[in-house]
């Protein structure tokens, strides 16, 4: 059972709002980065060298840009909607986003990308994971609302 002493904002657990903010910033960062990669698939706009792509089937950053927009831009936005509208699967989808981010970072490191955003992405994935599994987030449904 959720503890009654948890801080609530607008009738919802404060920790849920923090999770929404973390997912929201991820969606915005991914959309901006993905669009930059679509605009310049060479990686020039974001300062990426295409050398790490030599060990992949990709000749440029077009497909990674599309993946970035869909998986880390669109999906977290949908997850925010699910959490906000109290869909039962919202917290599970949040965990999925965190796991996908960890895989993305693992692939980046394995391929030899060395960017400061790797640490930001690890911190974001860890935060999403920790926040999503919190009981206050998992049990935030209309049938568990407090007066």
Coordinates of C-alpha atoms in Angstrom, one line a residue:
X1 CA 0.0 0.0 0.0
X2 CA 1.2 3.5 -0.8
X3 CA 2.2 5.5 2.2
X4 CA -0.2 8.4 3.0
X5 CA 2.7 10.7 3.9
X6 CA 4.1 10.8 0.4
X7 CA 4.2 14.3 -1.1
X8 CA 1.4 14.8 -3.6
X9 CA 1.1 17.5 -6.3
X10 CA -2.2 18.1 -7.9
X11 CA -3.5 14.9 -6.3
X12 CA -0.8 12.8 -7.8
X13 CA 2.5 11.5 -6.3
X14 CA 5.3 14.0 -6.7
X15 CA 7.6 11.2 -7.8
X16 CA 5.3 10.7 -10.8
X17 CA 5.8 14.3 -11.9
X18 CA 9.6 13.8 -11.6
X19 CA 9.3 10.7 -13.9
X20 CA 7.2 12.7 -16.4
X21 CA 9.9 15.4 -16.4
X22 CA 12.7 13.0 -17.0
X23 CA 10.8 11.2 -19.8
X24 CA 9.9 14.6 -21.3
X25 CA 13.4 15.9 -21.4
X26 CA 14.5 12.6 -23.0
X27 CA 11.8 12.9 -25.7
X28 CA 12.8 16.5 -26.4
X29 CA 16.6 15.7 -26.6
X30 CA 16.0 12.7 -28.8
X31 CA 13.7 14.6 -31.1
X32 CA 16.2 17.4 -31.5
X33 CA 19.2 15.1 -32.0
X34 CA 17.2 12.8 -34.4
X35 CA 16.1 15.8 -36.5
X36 CA 19.7 17.1 -36.6
X37 CA 20.8 13.6 -37.9
X38 CA 18.1 13.6 -40.5
X39 CA 19.1 17.1 -41.7
X40 CA 22.8 16.1 -41.9
X41 CA 23.2 12.3 -41.9
X42 CA 26.9 12.8 -41.9
X43 CA 26.7 13.8 -38.2
X44 CA 28.2 17.2 -38.9
X45 CA 25.5 19.2 -37.1
X46 CA 26.0 17.4 -33.9
X47 CA 29.7 16.9 -34.2
X48 CA 29.8 13.1 -34.8
X49 CA 32.5 11.3 -36.7
X50 CA 31.2 8.6 -39.0
X51 CA 34.2 6.4 -38.2
X52 CA 32.4 4.3 -35.5
X53 CA 29.8 3.5 -38.2
X54 CA 32.4 1.5 -40.1
X55 CA 31.6 -1.6 -38.1
X56 CA 27.8 -1.3 -38.7
X57 CA 25.6 -1.7 -41.8
X58 CA 25.0 2.0 -41.8
X59 CA 26.9 4.4 -44.1
X60 CA 25.6 7.5 -42.3
X61 CA 23.5 8.5 -39.4
X62 CA 20.1 8.6 -41.3
X63 CA 18.8 5.3 -39.8
X64 CA 20.2 6.0 -36.3
X65 CA 18.5 9.4 -36.5
X66 CA 15.2 7.7 -37.3
X67 CA 15.6 5.3 -34.5
X68 CA 16.5 8.1 -32.1
X69 CA 13.3 10.0 -33.1
X70 CA 11.0 7.0 -32.8
X71 CA 12.4 5.0 -29.9
X72 CA 13.6 7.9 -27.7
X73 CA 11.5 10.7 -28.9
X74 CA 8.1 9.4 -29.8
X75 CA 7.9 6.4 -27.4
X76 CA 8.8 8.4 -24.2
X77 CA 6.1 10.9 -25.2
X78 CA 3.6 8.2 -25.5
X79 CA 4.7 6.8 -22.1
X80 CA 4.3 10.2 -20.6
X81 CA 0.7 10.2 -21.9
X82 CA 0.1 6.7 -20.5
X83 CA 1.4 7.7 -17.1
X84 CA -0.5 11.0 -17.0
X85 CA -3.8 9.3 -18.0
X86 CA -3.1 6.4 -15.6
X87 CA -2.8 3.6 -18.0
X88 CA -1.8 0.4 -16.2
X89 CA 1.1 -0.2 -18.6
X90 CA 2.7 3.2 -18.2
X91 CA 5.2 2.2 -15.6
X92 CA 6.1 -1.0 -17.4
X93 CA 6.7 1.0 -20.6
X94 CA 8.9 3.4 -18.6
X95 CA 11.1 0.4 -17.6
X96 CA 11.2 -0.6 -21.3
X97 CA 12.5 2.9 -22.2
X98 CA 15.2 2.7 -19.6
X99 CA 16.3 -0.7 -20.8
X100 CA 16.3 0.5 -24.4
X101 CA 18.5 3.4 -23.3
X102 CA 20.9 1.2 -21.6
X103 CA 21.2 -1.0 -24.7
X104 CA 21.7 2.2 -26.9
X105 CA 24.5 3.4 -24.6
X106 CA 26.1 -0.1 -24.6
X107 CA 26.0 -0.1 -28.4
X108 CA 27.5 3.4 -28.6
X109 CA 30.3 2.5 -26.3
X110 CA 31.0 -0.8 -28.1
X111 CA 31.2 1.0 -31.4
X112 CA 33.6 3.6 -30.0
X113 CA 31.5 6.7 -29.6
X114 CA 33.0 8.9 -26.9
X115 CA 30.6 11.7 -26.1
X116 CA 29.6 13.4 -22.9
X117 CA 25.9 12.6 -23.6
X118 CA 26.7 8.9 -22.8
X119 CA 26.8 9.8 -19.1
X120 CA 23.7 11.9 -19.4
X121 CA 21.9 9.0 -21.1
X122 CA 23.1 6.6 -18.4
X123 CA 21.9 8.9 -15.7
X124 CA 18.5 9.4 -17.5
X125 CA 18.1 5.6 -17.9
X126 CA 18.9 5.0 -14.2
X127 CA 16.5 7.8 -13.1
X128 CA 13.7 6.4 -15.2
X129 CA 14.2 2.9 -14.0
X130 CA 14.3 3.9 -10.3
X131 CA 11.3 6.3 -10.6
X132 CA 9.2 3.9 -12.7
X133 CA 9.5 1.0 -10.2
X134 CA 8.6 3.2 -7.2
X135 CA 5.3 1.9 -5.6
X136 CA 3.7 5.4 -5.8
X137 CA 4.2 5.3 -9.6
X138 CA 3.1 1.7 -10.0
X139 CA -0.1 2.2 -8.0
X140 CA -1.1 5.6 -9.3
X141 CA -4.5 4.6 -10.8
X142 CA -8.0 6.0 -10.5
X143 CA -9.0 3.1 -8.2
X144 CA -6.1 3.9 -5.8
X145 CA -6.6 7.7 -5.6
X146 CA -6.8 9.3 -2.2
X147 CA -9.1 12.1 -1.2

